[in-house]
Short mmCIF file of C-alpha atoms and ligand atoms in Angstrom, two decimals:
data_model
loop_
_atom_site.label_atom_id
_atom_site.label_comp_id
_atom_site.label_asym_id
_atom_site.label_seq_id
_atom_site.Cartn_x
_atom_site.Cartn_y
_atom_site.Cartn_z
CA MET A 1 -51.81 -34.51 -149.43
CA ILE A 2 -51.25 -36.56 -146.16
CA GLN A 3 -55.21 -38.18 -145.54
CA PHE A 4 -56.47 -37.20 -141.78
CA ASN A 5 -58.07 -40.97 -141.71
CA ALA A 6 -59.10 -43.67 -138.95
CA LEU A 7 -55.46 -44.75 -139.93
CA LEU A 8 -53.09 -42.34 -138.96
CA ALA A 9 -55.03 -41.21 -136.67
CA GLY A 10 -54.42 -44.43 -134.49
CA PHE A 11 -51.10 -43.99 -136.02
CA LEU A 12 -51.15 -41.31 -134.10
CA ALA A 13 -52.02 -42.30 -131.41
CA LEU A 14 -49.55 -45.40 -130.94
CA PHE A 15 -47.20 -42.35 -131.40
CA ALA A 16 -47.90 -40.90 -128.84
CA ALA A 17 -48.75 -43.10 -126.28
CA ALA A 18 -45.60 -44.69 -127.02
CA ALA A 19 -43.67 -41.37 -126.29
CA PHE A 20 -45.35 -39.82 -123.10
CA THR A 21 -44.37 -43.61 -121.92
CA ARG A 22 -41.56 -43.24 -122.50
CA TYR A 23 -41.61 -40.05 -120.77
CA GLY A 24 -43.03 -41.09 -118.39
CA LEU A 25 -40.47 -43.25 -117.63
CA THR A 26 -38.05 -41.68 -117.29
CA ARG A 27 -39.48 -38.75 -115.64
CA ALA A 28 -40.79 -41.75 -112.57
CA ASN A 29 -37.13 -43.06 -113.13
CA ILE A 30 -34.96 -39.40 -112.29
CA GLY A 31 -38.33 -38.94 -108.87
CA HIS A 32 -37.28 -42.29 -108.01
CA LEU A 33 -33.69 -41.02 -107.40
CA ARG A 34 -34.54 -37.71 -105.90
CA ARG A 35 -36.05 -39.13 -103.63
CA HIS A 36 -33.97 -42.47 -102.79
CA GLY A 37 -30.68 -41.99 -103.78
CA HIS A 38 -29.42 -40.38 -100.60
CA LEU A 39 -29.21 -44.02 -98.92
CA VAL A 40 -26.88 -45.81 -99.76
CA PRO A 41 -27.88 -49.60 -100.72
CA GLN A 42 -27.19 -51.88 -97.41
CA ALA A 43 -24.62 -54.27 -99.63
CA PHE A 44 -22.86 -51.36 -101.07
CA ARG A 45 -22.32 -49.81 -97.62
CA ASP A 46 -18.70 -51.08 -97.13
CA GLU A 47 -18.41 -49.80 -101.33
CA ILE A 48 -19.42 -46.60 -101.80
CA ASP A 49 -19.44 -43.45 -99.15
CA GLY A 50 -21.80 -39.95 -99.83
CA GLU A 51 -19.57 -38.55 -102.02
CA THR A 52 -20.02 -41.02 -105.18
CA LEU A 53 -23.43 -42.56 -104.07
CA ALA A 54 -24.16 -38.08 -105.38
CA ARG A 55 -22.16 -38.26 -108.21
CA MET A 56 -24.08 -41.69 -109.34
CA ARG A 57 -27.04 -39.81 -108.35
CA ASP A 58 -26.37 -36.79 -111.07
CA TYR A 59 -24.57 -38.67 -113.36
CA THR A 60 -27.79 -41.01 -114.35
CA VAL A 61 -30.25 -38.25 -114.13
CA GLU A 62 -27.99 -36.39 -116.95
CA SER A 63 -27.65 -39.28 -119.14
CA SER A 64 -30.90 -40.22 -119.18
CA ARG A 65 -32.53 -36.79 -119.39
CA PHE A 66 -29.72 -35.80 -122.74
CA GLN A 67 -31.23 -39.08 -124.12
CA SER A 68 -34.87 -37.78 -122.80
CA LEU A 69 -33.64 -35.18 -125.29
CA GLU A 70 -32.00 -36.48 -128.54
CA THR A 71 -35.59 -39.52 -128.88
CA LEU A 72 -37.59 -35.67 -128.11
CA VAL A 73 -36.02 -34.36 -131.34
CA ASP A 74 -35.69 -37.69 -133.17
CA ASP A 75 -39.82 -38.09 -133.11
CA ALA A 76 -40.46 -34.46 -134.03
CA ILE A 77 -38.12 -34.97 -136.99
CA LEU A 78 -39.90 -38.25 -138.35
CA LEU A 79 -43.16 -36.54 -137.66
CA ALA A 80 -42.64 -33.34 -139.54
CA VAL A 81 -40.80 -35.33 -142.38
CA LEU A 82 -43.65 -37.91 -142.81
CA LEU A 83 -46.35 -35.38 -142.60
CA GLY A 84 -44.72 -33.30 -143.83
CA GLY A 85 -44.32 -34.37 -147.09
CA VAL A 86 -40.68 -34.72 -147.78
CA LEU A 87 -40.73 -38.67 -148.76
CA PRO A 88 -43.85 -38.61 -152.06
CA TRP A 89 -41.74 -35.97 -152.33
CA PHE A 90 -38.39 -36.83 -152.72
CA SER A 91 -39.84 -40.68 -154.24
CA GLY A 92 -40.60 -38.14 -156.72
CA ARG A 93 -37.06 -37.18 -157.26
CA ILE A 94 -36.18 -40.72 -157.38
CA GLU A 95 -38.49 -41.95 -159.57
CA SER A 96 -37.97 -39.44 -162.11
CA TRP A 97 -34.75 -40.67 -163.22
CA HIS A 98 -36.47 -44.46 -164.09
CA LEU A 99 -33.72 -46.57 -162.50
CA HIS A 100 -34.02 -50.07 -162.01
CA PRO A 101 -36.79 -50.51 -158.97
CA VAL A 102 -34.62 -52.20 -156.61
CA TRP A 103 -31.85 -49.43 -156.62
CA ALA A 104 -34.20 -46.72 -156.56
CA GLY A 105 -34.96 -48.53 -153.34
CA MET A 106 -31.06 -48.52 -152.25
CA LEU A 107 -30.79 -44.39 -153.32
CA PHE A 108 -33.86 -43.35 -151.42
CA ILE A 109 -32.98 -45.24 -147.57
CA GLY A 110 -29.48 -44.16 -148.40
CA ILE A 111 -29.49 -40.87 -148.05
CA LEU A 112 -32.52 -41.87 -145.35
CA TYR A 113 -30.10 -43.97 -143.61
CA LEU A 114 -27.21 -40.89 -144.47
CA VAL A 115 -29.58 -38.06 -143.15
CA SER A 116 -30.24 -39.90 -140.08
CA MET A 117 -26.62 -40.31 -138.96
CA LEU A 118 -26.11 -36.44 -139.71
CA LEU A 119 -28.42 -35.84 -138.13
CA GLU A 120 -26.75 -38.10 -134.53
CA ILE A 121 -23.31 -36.37 -134.45
CA PRO A 122 -24.57 -33.55 -132.99
CA PHE A 123 -25.79 -36.22 -129.98
CA SER A 124 -23.32 -37.91 -129.58
CA LEU A 125 -20.27 -35.09 -129.64
CA TYR A 126 -22.15 -33.77 -127.25
CA SER A 127 -22.02 -37.13 -125.52
CA THR A 128 -19.44 -37.60 -125.80
CA PHE A 129 -16.66 -34.83 -125.26
CA VAL A 130 -19.51 -33.31 -122.00
CA ILE A 131 -20.82 -35.02 -120.86
CA GLU A 132 -19.15 -38.04 -120.50
CA LYS A 133 -16.07 -36.37 -120.42
CA ARG A 134 -17.48 -34.54 -116.91
CA TYR A 135 -17.90 -37.18 -115.09
CA GLY A 136 -14.68 -38.58 -116.10
CA PHE A 137 -15.33 -41.55 -118.32
CA SER A 138 -14.55 -40.26 -121.99
CA THR A 139 -10.98 -40.48 -122.19
CA THR A 140 -11.05 -40.17 -126.25
CA THR A 141 -9.89 -37.76 -128.59
CA LEU A 142 -11.83 -35.60 -131.53
CA GLN A 143 -9.61 -38.02 -134.18
CA LEU A 144 -10.56 -41.53 -132.72
CA TRP A 145 -13.62 -40.18 -132.89
CA LEU A 146 -13.90 -39.53 -136.79
CA ILE A 147 -11.41 -41.95 -136.68
CA ASP A 148 -14.77 -44.59 -135.63
CA LEU A 149 -17.36 -42.53 -137.30
CA VAL A 150 -15.72 -42.60 -140.76
CA LYS A 151 -14.56 -47.23 -139.67
CA SER A 152 -18.51 -47.48 -138.67
CA PHE A 153 -20.07 -45.45 -141.42
CA ALA A 154 -18.39 -47.59 -143.95
CA VAL A 155 -19.58 -50.85 -142.51
CA SER A 156 -22.54 -49.56 -142.12
CA VAL A 157 -22.30 -49.45 -146.02
CA ILE A 158 -21.54 -52.70 -146.78
CA LEU A 159 -23.72 -53.96 -144.34
CA MET A 160 -26.68 -52.13 -145.57
CA ALA A 161 -25.92 -53.14 -149.26
CA LEU A 162 -25.59 -56.81 -148.00
CA LEU A 163 -28.43 -56.33 -146.86
CA PHE A 164 -30.74 -54.50 -149.03
CA ILE A 165 -29.75 -55.20 -152.23
CA PRO A 166 -31.59 -58.93 -152.10
CA PHE A 167 -33.47 -58.40 -149.68
CA PHE A 168 -35.24 -55.68 -152.57
CA ALA A 169 -34.39 -57.52 -155.77
CA LEU A 170 -36.64 -60.36 -153.47
CA ILE A 171 -39.44 -58.50 -153.08
CA HIS A 172 -39.23 -57.72 -157.39
CA PHE A 173 -38.45 -61.00 -158.25
CA LEU A 174 -41.21 -63.26 -155.31
CA PRO A 175 -44.12 -60.49 -155.30
CA GLN A 176 -46.03 -63.06 -152.93
CA THR A 177 -43.62 -64.55 -151.30
CA TRP A 178 -40.80 -62.34 -150.22
CA TRP A 179 -41.44 -61.17 -146.85
CA PHE A 180 -40.98 -65.93 -145.94
CA VAL A 181 -37.68 -66.01 -147.86
CA ALA A 182 -36.96 -62.48 -146.81
CA TRP A 183 -37.15 -63.37 -143.41
CA VAL A 184 -34.49 -66.68 -144.00
CA PHE A 185 -32.60 -64.93 -145.66
CA VAL A 186 -32.59 -61.78 -142.95
CA ALA A 187 -31.60 -64.66 -140.27
CA PHE A 188 -28.90 -65.72 -142.35
CA ILE A 189 -28.09 -62.91 -142.29
CA GLN A 190 -27.83 -61.64 -138.61
CA LEU A 191 -26.59 -65.96 -137.96
CA LEU A 192 -23.34 -64.92 -140.63
CA MET A 193 -23.52 -61.72 -138.65
CA ILE A 194 -22.44 -63.00 -134.50
CA TRP A 195 -20.37 -65.33 -135.81
CA LEU A 196 -18.57 -62.62 -138.46
CA TYR A 197 -18.74 -59.32 -135.16
CA PRO A 198 -16.29 -60.43 -133.51
CA LEU A 199 -13.66 -62.35 -135.90
CA VAL A 200 -14.34 -58.47 -138.92
CA ILE A 201 -15.79 -56.22 -137.22
CA ALA A 202 -14.90 -56.02 -133.30
CA PRO A 203 -11.41 -56.22 -134.28
CA LEU A 204 -10.84 -53.02 -137.00
CA PHE A 205 -12.76 -50.83 -133.75
CA ASN A 206 -10.40 -52.30 -130.82
CA LYS A 207 -7.13 -54.86 -129.99
CA PHE A 208 -8.12 -58.41 -129.46
CA ILE A 209 -5.33 -60.19 -126.85
CA PRO A 210 -4.84 -62.77 -124.97
CA VAL A 211 -4.92 -61.30 -120.74
CA GLN A 212 -1.70 -60.66 -120.50
CA ASP A 213 -0.77 -60.70 -116.45
CA GLU A 214 0.15 -64.44 -116.42
CA ALA A 215 -0.90 -65.64 -113.05
CA LEU A 216 -4.09 -64.59 -113.63
CA ARG A 217 -3.91 -66.62 -117.37
CA GLU A 218 -3.49 -69.21 -115.42
CA ARG A 219 -6.13 -69.25 -113.37
CA ILE A 220 -8.38 -68.47 -116.48
CA LEU A 221 -7.51 -71.82 -117.97
CA ALA A 222 -8.03 -74.40 -114.95
CA MET A 223 -11.32 -72.63 -115.17
CA ALA A 224 -11.87 -72.91 -118.45
CA ARG A 225 -10.97 -76.50 -118.51
CA LYS A 226 -13.02 -76.95 -115.80
CA ALA A 227 -16.19 -75.69 -117.52
CA GLY A 228 -14.90 -77.80 -120.52
CA LEU A 229 -14.20 -74.51 -122.77
CA LEU A 230 -11.19 -73.65 -125.20
CA ALA A 231 -9.63 -71.27 -122.99
CA GLU A 232 -8.10 -69.05 -126.59
CA GLY A 233 -11.17 -68.31 -127.13
CA ILE A 234 -10.94 -65.10 -123.37
CA PHE A 235 -9.83 -61.80 -124.40
CA GLU A 236 -8.62 -58.74 -123.37
CA VAL A 237 -9.48 -55.46 -124.76
CA ASP A 238 -8.03 -52.16 -125.54
CA ALA A 239 -11.25 -50.33 -124.25
CA GLY A 240 -9.47 -47.98 -122.68
CA LYS A 241 -8.93 -45.81 -124.78
CA ARG A 242 -12.26 -44.45 -125.31
CA SER A 243 -13.34 -44.47 -121.61
CA ARG A 244 -12.87 -45.36 -118.22
CA HIS A 245 -16.51 -47.06 -118.38
CA SER A 246 -15.68 -50.85 -117.25
CA ASN A 247 -16.90 -54.34 -118.58
CA ALA A 248 -16.87 -58.11 -119.80
CA TYR A 249 -19.25 -59.35 -122.53
CA PHE A 250 -19.97 -62.98 -124.41
CA THR A 251 -20.06 -62.76 -128.09
CA GLY A 252 -19.73 -64.86 -131.13
CA LEU A 253 -20.42 -68.09 -132.55
CA GLY A 254 -18.99 -71.72 -133.03
CA LYS A 255 -15.23 -71.46 -133.86
CA SER A 256 -15.81 -66.99 -133.02
CA LYS A 257 -17.19 -67.74 -129.68
CA ARG A 258 -15.72 -65.78 -127.46
CA ILE A 259 -14.85 -63.31 -123.91
CA VAL A 260 -13.79 -60.42 -124.12
CA LEU A 261 -12.61 -58.35 -120.42
CA PHE A 262 -11.74 -54.61 -120.84
CA ASP A 263 -8.65 -53.72 -119.75
CA THR A 264 -10.50 -51.46 -117.74
CA LEU A 265 -11.39 -54.40 -115.76
CA LEU A 266 -8.91 -55.92 -115.69
CA ALA A 267 -6.47 -52.61 -114.17
CA THR A 268 -9.48 -52.25 -111.28
CA HIS A 269 -10.11 -55.61 -109.94
CA SER A 270 -8.10 -57.83 -107.53
CA HIS A 271 -8.10 -61.54 -109.47
CA ASP A 272 -11.11 -63.15 -107.05
CA GLU A 273 -13.13 -60.33 -108.76
CA ILE A 274 -11.36 -60.64 -112.22
CA ILE A 275 -11.73 -64.51 -112.43
CA ALA A 276 -15.68 -65.01 -110.82
CA VAL A 277 -16.62 -61.55 -113.80
CA LEU A 278 -15.42 -64.60 -115.96
CA ALA A 279 -17.63 -67.58 -114.56
CA HIS A 280 -20.87 -65.02 -114.40
CA GLU A 281 -19.61 -64.68 -119.07
CA ILE A 282 -19.37 -68.80 -119.24
CA GLY A 283 -22.44 -69.07 -117.80
CA HIS A 284 -24.04 -67.19 -120.74
CA TRP A 285 -21.95 -69.31 -122.90
CA LYS A 286 -22.65 -72.90 -121.65
CA LEU A 287 -26.31 -72.31 -121.30
CA HIS A 288 -26.41 -71.28 -124.93
CA HIS A 289 -27.85 -67.73 -124.20
CA VAL A 290 -27.15 -65.76 -126.84
CA MET A 291 -29.04 -68.77 -129.62
CA LYS A 292 -31.87 -68.26 -127.56
CA GLN A 293 -32.19 -64.61 -128.01
CA LEU A 294 -32.12 -65.11 -131.10
CA ALA A 295 -34.52 -67.56 -131.72
CA ALA A 296 -36.31 -65.99 -129.91
CA MET A 297 -36.54 -62.50 -131.52
CA GLU A 298 -36.48 -64.50 -135.02
CA ALA A 299 -40.22 -65.76 -133.99
CA VAL A 300 -41.28 -62.58 -133.33
CA ALA A 301 -39.14 -60.91 -136.43
CA PHE A 302 -40.77 -64.01 -137.95
CA ALA A 303 -44.67 -62.04 -137.77
CA GLY A 304 -43.56 -58.55 -137.59
CA PHE A 305 -42.22 -59.68 -141.56
CA TYR A 306 -45.62 -61.73 -142.30
CA VAL A 307 -47.44 -58.04 -141.32
CA VAL A 308 -44.43 -55.44 -143.09
CA TYR A 309 -45.99 -57.74 -146.27
CA ARG A 310 -49.70 -57.35 -145.76
CA LEU A 311 -49.11 -53.63 -144.72
CA MET A 312 -46.94 -52.97 -147.82
CA GLY A 313 -50.18 -54.24 -149.95
CA TRP A 314 -52.08 -51.72 -148.60
CA PRO A 315 -53.30 -49.08 -151.18
CA GLN A 316 -54.78 -47.16 -148.20
CA LEU A 317 -51.69 -47.10 -146.26
CA TYR A 318 -49.38 -45.40 -149.19
CA GLU A 319 -52.21 -42.73 -150.38
CA THR A 320 -53.02 -41.84 -145.93
CA PHE A 321 -48.91 -40.88 -146.65
CA GLY A 322 -49.30 -38.52 -149.69
CA PHE A 323 -48.06 -41.12 -151.50
CA THR A 324 -50.00 -42.06 -155.01
CA GLU A 325 -48.30 -44.63 -156.51
CA LEU A 326 -47.22 -48.35 -154.98
CA LEU A 327 -43.93 -48.24 -154.21
CA PRO A 328 -41.93 -51.37 -152.78
CA TYR A 329 -39.01 -49.01 -150.70
CA THR A 330 -42.13 -46.31 -149.80
CA GLY A 331 -43.95 -48.78 -148.25
CA LEU A 332 -41.79 -50.48 -146.57
CA LEU A 333 -40.68 -47.42 -145.14
CA LEU A 334 -44.04 -46.56 -143.98
CA ALA A 335 -44.35 -49.68 -142.63
CA ALA A 336 -41.47 -49.72 -140.20
CA VAL A 337 -42.27 -46.45 -139.11
CA LEU A 338 -46.27 -47.32 -138.82
CA LEU A 339 -44.39 -50.57 -136.49
CA LYS A 340 -42.42 -48.54 -134.65
CA PRO A 341 -44.70 -47.76 -131.28
CA LEU A 342 -45.80 -51.02 -131.62
CA VAL A 343 -42.26 -52.68 -131.63
CA PHE A 344 -41.99 -50.37 -129.03
CA PHE A 345 -43.84 -52.03 -126.14
CA LEU A 346 -42.61 -54.62 -126.66
CA THR A 347 -39.39 -54.05 -125.37
CA PRO A 348 -40.01 -55.32 -121.65
CA LEU A 349 -40.72 -58.19 -122.70
CA GLY A 350 -37.27 -58.81 -124.28
CA ALA A 351 -36.34 -56.79 -121.15
CA ALA A 352 -37.79 -59.91 -119.03
CA LEU A 353 -36.11 -62.54 -121.21
CA SER A 354 -32.21 -61.24 -120.38
CA ARG A 355 -32.68 -60.72 -117.27
CA ARG A 356 -33.92 -64.40 -116.57
CA TYR A 357 -30.31 -64.72 -118.21
CA GLU A 358 -28.39 -63.33 -116.00
CA LYS A 359 -29.67 -65.17 -112.98
CA GLU A 360 -29.16 -68.25 -114.38
CA ALA A 361 -25.71 -67.27 -115.33
CA ASP A 362 -25.21 -65.71 -112.09
CA ASN A 363 -26.62 -68.76 -110.24
CA TYR A 364 -24.35 -70.76 -112.34
CA VAL A 365 -21.14 -69.26 -111.41
CA LEU A 366 -22.06 -70.52 -107.67
CA GLY A 367 -21.89 -74.04 -109.77
CA LEU A 368 -18.54 -73.17 -111.52
CA ILE A 369 -16.10 -71.55 -108.51
CA GLY A 370 -18.29 -72.65 -105.18
CA SER A 371 -19.05 -69.30 -104.48
CA THR A 372 -20.95 -66.00 -105.46
CA ARG A 373 -19.18 -63.76 -102.83
CA PHE A 374 -16.18 -61.63 -105.50
CA LEU A 375 -19.05 -61.94 -108.15
CA ALA A 376 -21.22 -60.01 -105.20
CA GLN A 377 -17.86 -57.74 -105.04
CA ALA A 378 -17.35 -57.25 -108.18
CA LEU A 379 -20.70 -56.02 -109.43
CA LYS A 380 -20.29 -52.92 -105.75
CA ARG A 381 -16.89 -51.85 -108.06
CA LEU A 382 -18.69 -51.59 -111.57
CA ALA A 383 -21.81 -49.95 -110.03
CA LYS A 384 -19.10 -47.43 -108.61
CA GLU A 385 -16.64 -46.98 -110.94
CA ASN A 386 -19.88 -46.76 -113.44
CA LEU A 387 -21.44 -44.17 -111.77
CA ALA A 388 -24.07 -47.02 -111.85
CA ASN A 389 -27.63 -45.98 -110.85
CA LEU A 390 -28.74 -47.87 -107.20
CA HIS A 391 -31.97 -47.40 -107.13
CA PRO A 392 -34.12 -47.46 -110.22
CA HIS A 393 -37.65 -46.99 -111.01
CA PRO A 394 -38.97 -50.39 -110.72
CA ALA A 395 -41.67 -49.50 -113.63
CA TYR A 396 -38.20 -48.45 -115.36
CA VAL A 397 -36.34 -51.36 -113.96
CA ALA A 398 -39.58 -53.66 -115.60
CA PHE A 399 -39.47 -52.40 -119.37
CA TYR A 400 -36.08 -51.56 -120.17
CA TYR A 401 -33.50 -53.79 -117.40
CA SER A 402 -31.25 -55.97 -119.28
CA HIS A 403 -29.75 -57.10 -115.91
CA PRO A 404 -31.63 -57.00 -112.14
CA PRO A 405 -30.73 -54.59 -110.62
CA LEU A 406 -27.53 -53.96 -109.22
CA ALA A 407 -29.00 -53.56 -105.55
CA GLU A 408 -30.86 -56.36 -105.64
CA ARG A 409 -28.76 -59.08 -107.90
CA VAL A 410 -25.40 -58.18 -105.45
CA GLU A 411 -28.55 -58.99 -102.32
CA ARG A 412 -29.39 -61.86 -104.13
CA LEU A 413 -25.68 -62.64 -105.06
CA GLN A 414 -24.76 -62.61 -101.00
CA LYS A 415 -27.61 -64.70 -100.09
CA MET A 416 -26.87 -67.44 -102.12
CA ASP A 417 -22.97 -67.13 -101.28
CA SER A 418 -24.20 -67.72 -97.23
CA THR A 419 -27.51 -70.25 -97.86
CA HIS A 420 -24.76 -72.30 -99.64
CA GLN A 421 -22.53 -75.40 -98.42
CA PRO A 422 -19.98 -75.94 -100.53
ZN1 ZN B 501 -24.81 -61.65 -117.96
#
């Protein structure tokens, strides 16, 4: 039986606080857009007309409303499962089969993962084939979508086995010190994944080839040489087979480090703009942003593992949610559920760090190519193509945005360019 006590009340209060904060931020963001969304920011006047602006507004409102609905449904299901006594019943069934604790744990989280994945399918279908189609982004087919689903499911199963079998084994064999060893182990797996992702996982979904345009490749080579990088790490990806959204990113570790340019970006931007976008990504590379972000995450994770360890040894946690036995896998799940709203309130810290790195990478562009004019131009074009929100609410930005808001960022780049003496 679920016990209504101080722990449950505290959890529900925190859970509600997170849900209301999320809802309030989305509402404020949409309200802000409704009030200011009819004005094209000064810096965008040459690129964006009234009709595009209206489409940007509609797309932002529609996609953020849909996202809110999905989160609301997720929250409702989580509470229903937690308070409805489903989990104690489920773990009771698993325990009646007398499996080794490691396999019992794998079965428990494996089935929960499968259910959550199935629940996500209708949302993914609607977002891909209704919203993204309506605004002319989605180019995928149902067949490709299904293949992606099967592949990502297979990858998840392999990764979960790789992560959780050793994890449950550590809990079983090192009941006092597992949290520290697990922290080291998970950090190692994360490093391994950052290294492997561009080599093994990303190629399962897309083709990565050297940039095809000869003249552009020459310029890329020259710039990479100037920055002291190997140009073998610069790729073009066939992202356009799924969506018209355009982008570029930096990923990898050691020899697998690479910058990836979407074919959609290459098709719609001038060489000067592409070089500027690339210079920004080279900035992330040279300034070691991936590793710095990982280090910050590991510091938080260290505290997180210790808290989870302490929570898992606390009988009241189990009793509150209707469990009669202290099983590691149920303890792990309950600790994760309990920490979920707390982790949500850490979102602004990660976002602020990421925005700082974005500014650093923008500054790097000026040093490498002597001008930020073309980056500003590329960002304007990207904003238009991706129907970005040009009027986000400042609180929403502070909480969620991994990049500075576009109007602010473009203005800053233009100011940097005009005050820079080559
Ligand atoms: Zn960036």
